[in-house]
Amino acid sequence: MKNRTLQINEQWLQRLSDEPGKKRRLDKRSPFQRDKARVLHSAAFRRLQSKTQIHNNGLSDFYRTRLTHSLEVAQIGTGIVSHLAVIHPEFTSLLPSKSLVETICLSHDIGHPPFGHGGETALNYMMINDGGFEGNGQTFRILTQLEPYTEFNGMNLTRRSLLGLLKYPVSLSDISAPYPKDTSRSFRELKTEEWMPGKGIYEHDKSYFDAVLAPLCEADRELFSTLRAQRSTEQGHRKSRFKSFDCSIMEIADDIAYGVHDLEDAIAMGIVSKSLWQEKVATQLAEISDFCLSDQLTELTNDLFSAQHFKRKDAIGALVNALITSIRIDIVDPRFVEPLLAYNAFLETAMFKVLEILKSFVLNYVIKSPDLQILEYRGQQIVMELFEAFNAGPLRFLPEQVKQVYREQTDSSRQKRVIADYISSLTDNHALRLHASLFSSNQTTPMMGQHSF
């Protein structure tokens, strides 16, 4: 590190297009403060309040939505930066500001469609011959094109904010494995696992991706887009290899929120029992020799399942604190010239194992539980049927503003992308109302409304 400059290139503060008409009198905000304001005041961000995180809307007002999840990721992200500022003062010039890390964390889920991964898989199936669909790629698309803060460049965030949101800096076409050739089965027979998307950027959005990476030298650009080595026994989609420094902070914050806070919801709603936790989690945590809370494991377990709410909060806080304070900065690949790519934040080995155990538990015993899988399947059917209806009659059913965008497209693939953009922008509740308006025989079904993206 002694021979490596940590000076940040001024081009990272620039936006993809100039904004001569957006001069604000006496505006002293930093570019990242302005970025955060654009995210907070966007329609795409507000819609997260009625999009599924894990537990389906309508069952309770307690659990987290994608909006509250994003707020918690932002809070954890700022906590990580504060921690790194103390233990790594030599990286002060590289660390993101509070506004920057909040911008990245608040907007990281903005592209996810209604009904969680069920909706994502459904849209990928419907778009399989037209570029596919993937939540992270859709986030990038919303931020750079769809959210109408500017005429052509979406929110037009700074390059550094957009770089921090590129969890998978590769094109979907470069990493996607072949999908089943038989698409003749009915929607109800669709096997979700066969149509889950890879992770990347849409091919037709590549010009925006290249514009974000413009400050990089050619060698860095090429290295940044390389893929992980794939073992001969592995099948399925390839995966990107690198992410930026800011993105690594956001990703850890996201994982902590997923593994700890979503677990809290599951405990509070009775989905996870104390005996299941002890059998599947506590026994594994006890085997990690460097787990900093190992001597408090019994107390931690009792507090998590205590009838006294403050005790559960104390236990959740202890887990989050243990994870945040185990994060360090290290070099990723010495070949990178750009410091924002050369370094990442990492969890120490023991706490990385802890978080993987928590995430695996949430996946296998919460997300994959039959009750939640039924809800996800239902949402998947709704999304596919909406797409089929809009594709059959786009100029009959789409809102007027979306029709105009649809008419401007020059080929069928881009027209279908407009439909996917619209459906993915819907909240869970709006998608349910639209579906009922189109397919329910109940004459009291509310009208579809005029929502647009």
XYZ file of C-alpha atoms in Angstrom:
453
model
C 0.000 0.000 0.000
C 2.943 2.349 0.581
C 3.529 2.650 -3.154
C -0.160 2.922 -4.073
C -1.968 6.250 -4.171
C -5.390 6.437 -2.527
C -6.266 9.646 -4.316
C -9.776 9.522 -5.806
C -10.089 10.524 -9.456
C -12.358 13.569 -9.836
C -14.201 11.799 -12.654
C -15.928 9.623 -10.028
C -17.733 12.757 -8.806
C -19.106 13.478 -12.269
C -22.503 12.419 -13.613
C -23.193 10.609 -16.878
C -24.662 13.801 -18.359
C -24.384 17.517 -17.558
C -27.277 19.260 -15.849
C -27.066 22.942 -16.812
C -30.721 23.479 -16.005
C -30.475 22.110 -12.443
C -28.460 24.901 -10.820
C -29.786 25.518 -7.318
C -29.349 28.891 -5.626
C -26.877 28.716 -2.730
C -26.807 24.904 -2.915
C -23.736 23.845 -0.908
C -24.434 20.113 -0.871
C -21.818 17.608 -1.958
C -22.502 15.498 -5.080
C -23.244 12.517 -2.831
C -25.697 14.472 -0.676
C -27.537 15.327 -3.873
C -27.417 11.654 -4.922
C -28.998 10.588 -1.633
C -31.763 13.181 -2.013
C -32.555 11.903 -5.513
C -32.911 8.343 -4.239
C -35.009 9.291 -1.201
C -37.426 11.379 -3.257
C -37.801 8.878 -6.106
C -40.997 6.961 -6.806
C -38.945 3.774 -7.209
C -37.690 4.084 -3.622
C -41.138 4.803 -2.194
C -42.570 1.708 -3.869
C -40.265 -0.465 -1.767
C -42.658 0.107 1.155
C -45.087 -2.327 -0.492
C -42.673 -4.885 -1.910
C -41.919 -8.186 -0.245
C -38.674 -8.627 1.673
C -39.208 -12.143 2.999
C -42.609 -12.163 4.669
C -45.572 -11.443 2.441
C -47.513 -8.198 2.753
C -50.929 -8.474 4.333
C -50.143 -10.991 7.073
C -48.787 -8.535 9.638
C -47.680 -4.927 10.013
C -44.597 -5.928 12.010
C -42.196 -7.543 9.564
C -39.786 -5.806 7.243
C -40.543 -4.688 3.723
C -37.870 -3.932 1.123
C -38.075 -0.301 2.248
C -37.355 -0.965 5.921
C -34.733 -3.511 4.893
C -32.997 -0.870 2.766
C -33.089 1.630 5.649
C -31.466 -0.951 7.920
C -28.809 -1.768 5.315
C -28.003 1.960 5.145
C -27.718 2.173 8.932
C -25.432 -0.858 9.055
C -23.401 0.524 6.137
C -22.703 3.797 7.943
C -21.763 1.802 11.044
C -19.238 -0.183 8.991
C -17.680 3.009 7.607
C -17.412 4.515 11.116
C -15.709 1.339 12.333
C -13.276 1.252 9.392
C -12.408 4.926 9.918
C -11.179 4.057 13.431
C -9.203 0.896 12.694
C -7.911 1.954 9.248
C -7.056 5.674 9.438
C -4.667 5.163 6.516
C -7.720 4.640 4.282
C -9.492 7.862 5.275
C -9.279 9.322 1.774
C -10.768 6.137 0.281
C -13.678 5.644 2.674
C -17.087 6.696 1.339
C -18.858 9.604 2.977
C -22.015 8.976 5.022
C -24.169 10.286 2.164
C -22.413 8.094 -0.398
C -22.735 4.841 1.527
C -26.369 5.674 2.340
C -27.091 6.372 -1.340
C -25.707 2.982 -2.339
C -27.426 1.065 0.463
C -30.801 2.786 0.114
C -30.981 2.109 -3.630
C -29.473 -1.381 -3.806
C -32.905 -3.127 -3.987
C -34.753 -0.557 -6.090
C -34.901 -2.863 -9.121
C -36.519 -5.823 -7.432
C -40.001 -6.635 -8.804
C -43.152 -7.467 -6.818
C -43.250 -10.794 -4.952
C -39.511 -11.094 -4.398
C -37.538 -13.765 -6.217
C -40.752 -15.351 -7.481
C -41.478 -12.200 -9.458
C -37.871 -11.991 -10.615
C -37.886 -15.562 -11.944
C -41.264 -15.007 -13.606
C -40.052 -11.928 -15.494
C -36.833 -13.699 -16.462
C -38.891 -16.536 -17.956
C -41.097 -14.123 -19.900
C -38.034 -12.179 -21.154
C -35.794 -15.176 -21.791
C -35.486 -14.532 -25.542
C -35.286 -10.761 -25.129
C -32.387 -10.179 -22.741
C -33.732 -11.755 -19.551
C -34.585 -10.047 -16.279
C -32.531 -9.676 -13.096
C -33.097 -7.441 -10.072
C -29.612 -5.929 -9.873
C -29.553 -5.238 -13.594
C -32.962 -3.594 -13.219
C -31.631 -1.410 -10.387
C -28.900 -0.137 -12.693
C -31.483 0.454 -15.428
C -33.783 2.464 -13.139
C -30.963 4.638 -11.836
C -29.426 5.350 -15.245
C -32.539 5.539 -17.448
C -36.024 4.981 -16.047
C -36.539 7.182 -12.982
C -37.673 10.485 -14.538
C -35.399 12.891 -12.670
C -33.713 13.702 -15.987
C -34.981 13.246 -19.533
C -32.594 10.492 -20.618
C -30.331 9.471 -17.710
C -32.693 8.491 -14.905
C -31.503 9.806 -11.547
C -28.175 10.664 -13.182
C -26.187 9.770 -10.061
C -22.443 10.279 -9.807
C -20.199 7.624 -11.272
C -18.950 6.587 -7.831
C -22.502 5.975 -6.570
C -23.278 3.867 -9.645
C -19.981 1.978 -9.330
C -20.916 1.139 -5.744
C -24.191 -0.389 -6.937
C -22.565 -2.695 -9.493
C -22.553 -5.904 -7.451
C -22.103 -7.915 -10.657
C -20.155 -5.816 -13.221
C -20.700 -8.163 -16.161
C -23.317 -8.594 -18.895
C -26.005 -11.226 -18.351
C -25.219 -12.600 -21.803
C -21.650 -13.363 -20.683
C -22.565 -15.383 -17.603
C -25.916 -17.027 -18.325
C -26.007 -20.813 -18.666
C -28.364 -22.358 -21.238
C -32.002 -22.474 -20.155
C -34.366 -25.377 -20.932
C -35.375 -25.455 -24.575
C -38.920 -26.592 -23.793
C -41.067 -23.536 -23.069
C -44.365 -25.210 -23.938
C -45.380 -26.075 -20.382
C -48.084 -24.021 -18.712
C -47.093 -21.389 -16.155
C -48.285 -23.601 -13.346
C -45.866 -26.364 -14.321
C -42.861 -24.038 -14.434
C -39.934 -25.213 -12.305
C -38.561 -22.078 -10.659
C -35.046 -23.435 -10.202
C -34.664 -23.872 -13.981
C -35.389 -20.210 -14.751
C -33.602 -18.300 -12.012
C -31.471 -15.583 -13.653
C -27.754 -15.062 -13.454
C -26.465 -11.804 -11.979
C -25.430 -8.969 -14.257
C -26.270 -6.016 -16.493
C -28.567 -6.215 -19.508
C -26.687 -6.314 -22.786
C -28.641 -3.365 -24.204
C -27.627 -1.227 -21.183
C -23.927 -1.787 -21.814
C -23.316 1.769 -23.083
C -24.353 3.119 -19.660
C -22.174 0.530 -17.940
C -19.202 1.611 -20.080
C -19.924 5.260 -19.254
C -19.740 4.508 -15.528
C -16.369 2.781 -15.966
C -14.927 5.570 -18.143
C -12.389 6.705 -15.481
C -10.729 3.265 -15.491
C -7.712 2.415 -17.581
C -8.176 -0.348 -20.144
C -6.379 -2.954 -18.017
C -8.581 -2.213 -14.993
C -11.751 -2.365 -17.066
C -10.802 -5.749 -18.468
C -9.786 -7.164 -15.079
C -12.898 -5.789 -13.348
C -15.195 -7.687 -15.716
C -13.500 -11.087 -15.375
C -15.447 -14.083 -14.085
C -14.769 -16.461 -11.241
C -13.106 -19.709 -12.162
C -15.710 -22.422 -12.609
C -14.999 -25.929 -11.403
C -15.643 -28.777 -13.770
C -18.326 -30.097 -11.394
C -20.190 -26.781 -11.303
C -23.185 -26.136 -13.491
C -25.387 -23.130 -13.990
C -24.639 -19.449 -14.377
C -21.127 -18.051 -14.135
C -20.383 -15.350 -11.549
C -18.490 -12.071 -11.616
C -15.239 -11.957 -9.702
C -14.780 -8.388 -8.465
C -16.721 -5.497 -6.959
C -15.690 -1.997 -5.909
C -14.654 -0.982 -2.397
C -17.932 0.857 -1.736
C -19.928 -2.082 -3.079
C -18.128 -4.497 -0.750
C -19.303 -2.422 2.228
C -22.877 -2.372 0.957
C -22.860 -6.108 0.289
C -21.684 -6.966 3.817
C -24.329 -4.595 5.252
C -26.970 -6.295 3.084
C -25.855 -9.749 4.211
C -25.954 -8.715 7.884
C -29.467 -7.328 7.492
C -30.535 -10.523 5.708
C -28.881 -12.932 8.130
C -29.736 -11.146 11.387
C -32.669 -8.753 10.994
C -34.707 -11.038 8.739
C -34.054 -13.792 11.280
C -35.553 -11.485 13.921
C -38.779 -11.266 11.897
C -38.943 -15.039 11.594
C -38.518 -15.493 15.356
C -41.091 -12.811 16.181
C -43.660 -14.390 13.851
C -43.110 -17.881 15.249
C -41.665 -19.305 12.031
C -38.438 -20.285 13.815
C -38.580 -22.121 17.156
C -35.959 -22.126 19.873
C -35.350 -25.869 19.468
C -34.787 -25.477 15.699
C -32.347 -22.613 16.339
C -30.424 -24.675 18.888
C -30.265 -27.703 16.600
C -29.377 -25.952 13.334
C -27.520 -22.781 14.394
C -26.319 -22.713 17.995
C -24.526 -26.071 17.676
C -22.636 -24.815 14.595
C -21.760 -21.468 16.193
C -20.363 -23.305 19.225
C -17.849 -25.068 16.972
C -16.286 -21.786 15.712
C -13.293 -21.329 17.985
C -12.799 -17.592 17.344
C -16.469 -16.609 17.578
C -16.320 -13.582 19.871
C -19.723 -14.348 21.422
C -19.108 -18.049 22.016
C -19.056 -17.647 25.826
C -22.427 -15.851 25.635
C -24.129 -18.338 23.316
C -26.597 -19.718 25.879
C -27.581 -16.235 27.021
C -27.815 -15.094 23.394
C -30.155 -17.977 22.550
C -32.375 -17.341 25.569
C -32.597 -13.628 24.772
C -33.455 -14.230 21.110
C -36.468 -16.285 22.143
C -37.398 -14.309 25.219
C -40.957 -13.034 25.627
C -39.408 -9.711 26.640
C -38.936 -7.747 23.445
C -35.968 -5.693 24.693
C -33.955 -8.848 25.338
C -34.394 -9.985 21.740
C -33.308 -6.522 20.605
C -30.201 -6.749 22.804
C -29.319 -10.125 21.286
C -29.840 -8.873 17.726
C -27.729 -5.793 18.503
C -24.954 -7.949 19.931
C -24.833 -10.082 16.764
C -24.789 -7.024 14.482
C -22.058 -5.370 16.563
C -19.927 -8.524 16.555
C -20.143 -8.664 12.771
C -19.482 -4.976 12.106
C -16.456 -4.855 14.404
C -14.944 -7.874 12.633
C -14.637 -6.094 9.275
C -11.244 -5.128 7.850
C -9.864 -3.607 4.641
C -7.531 -5.667 2.473
C -6.170 -5.632 -1.050
C -8.157 -7.621 -3.601
C -5.765 -7.800 -6.537
C -2.480 -5.857 -6.795
C -2.930 -5.555 -10.566
C -5.662 -2.934 -10.134
C -4.477 0.641 -10.611
C -7.744 2.203 -9.385
C -7.839 2.185 -5.546
C -11.633 1.850 -5.537
C -11.137 -1.562 -7.167
C -7.874 -2.599 -5.529
C -9.350 -2.745 -2.009
C -12.443 -4.341 -0.479
C -13.930 -4.647 2.985
C -13.883 -8.218 4.344
C -15.239 -10.032 7.383
C -12.644 -11.854 9.456
C -12.769 -15.616 8.874
C -14.608 -16.588 12.059
C -17.346 -13.997 11.671
C -17.650 -14.741 7.959
C -18.495 -18.327 8.977
C -21.002 -17.019 11.530
C -22.786 -14.910 8.938
C -22.825 -17.763 6.418
C -24.477 -20.011 9.044
C -27.121 -17.359 9.756
C -27.808 -16.706 6.062
C -28.025 -20.433 5.308
C -30.476 -20.905 8.170
C -32.735 -18.066 6.945
C -32.635 -19.508 3.418
C -33.348 -23.120 4.308
C -35.786 -22.761 7.208
C -37.506 -19.451 6.467
C -37.434 -18.637 2.754
C -37.768 -22.277 1.676
C -40.536 -23.047 4.166
C -43.683 -24.338 2.427
C -45.825 -21.386 3.556
C -43.493 -18.802 2.041
C -42.893 -20.894 -1.058
C -46.654 -21.027 -1.664
C -46.839 -17.233 -1.449
C -43.854 -16.880 -3.783
C -45.406 -19.322 -6.264
C -48.653 -17.357 -6.216
C -46.794 -14.122 -6.937
C -44.877 -15.819 -9.733
C -48.136 -16.857 -11.428
C -49.567 -13.339 -11.092
C -46.501 -11.732 -12.708
C -46.462 -14.157 -15.660
C -50.171 -13.729 -16.313
C -49.852 -9.935 -16.173
C -46.980 -10.052 -18.652
C -48.935 -12.315 -20.987
C -51.943 -9.959 -20.899
C -49.901 -6.776 -21.438
C -47.910 -8.389 -24.239
C -51.157 -9.464 -25.960
C -52.744 -6.027 -25.661
C -50.130 -3.401 -24.807
C -52.056 -0.505 -26.341
C -55.248 -1.651 -24.620
C -54.017 -2.226 -21.074
C -50.829 -0.245 -20.410
C -51.140 3.200 -18.784
C -50.974 6.098 -21.256
C -47.459 7.185 -20.305
C -46.140 3.631 -20.692
C -47.930 3.258 -24.033
C -46.020 6.263 -25.320
C -42.685 4.665 -24.371
C -43.845 1.389 -25.914
C -44.680 3.090 -29.242
C -41.218 4.667 -29.413
C -39.421 1.293 -29.428
C -37.988 0.052 -32.697
C -38.182 -3.734 -32.193
C -40.209 -6.332 -30.299
C -37.450 -7.060 -27.741
C -37.355 -3.441 -26.628
C -41.149 -3.343 -26.545
C -41.158 -6.349 -24.227
C -38.525 -4.616 -22.102
C -40.986 -1.736 -21.607
C -43.563 -4.236 -20.353
C -41.004 -5.810 -18.013
C -39.995 -2.352 -16.767
C -43.617 -1.539 -16.006
C -44.484 -4.801 -14.254
C -41.276 -4.776 -12.216
C -42.114 -1.273 -10.986
C -45.406 -2.436 -9.472
C -45.820 -2.943 -5.753
C -47.188 -6.261 -4.532
C -50.584 -4.703 -3.804
C -50.834 -2.926 -7.158
C -49.929 -6.120 -9.009
C -52.669 -7.949 -7.092
C -55.233 -5.274 -8.025
C -54.217 -5.301 -11.684
C -54.443 -9.071 -11.811
C -57.874 -9.032 -10.203
C -59.052 -6.345 -12.644
C -57.970 -8.453 -15.609
C -58.911 -11.944 -14.463
C -61.415 -11.824 -11.607
C -65.129 -12.329 -12.272
C -65.972 -10.292 -9.177
C -67.687 -7.145 -10.432
C -66.623 -5.174 -7.355
C -62.947 -5.567 -8.281
C -61.282 -2.101 -8.162
C -60.150 -0.530 -11.425
C -56.541 -0.793 -12.547
C -55.473 2.843 -12.072
C -52.891 4.854 -13.968
C -49.593 3.968 -12.313
C -46.494 4.323 -14.478
C -42.822 3.806 -13.824
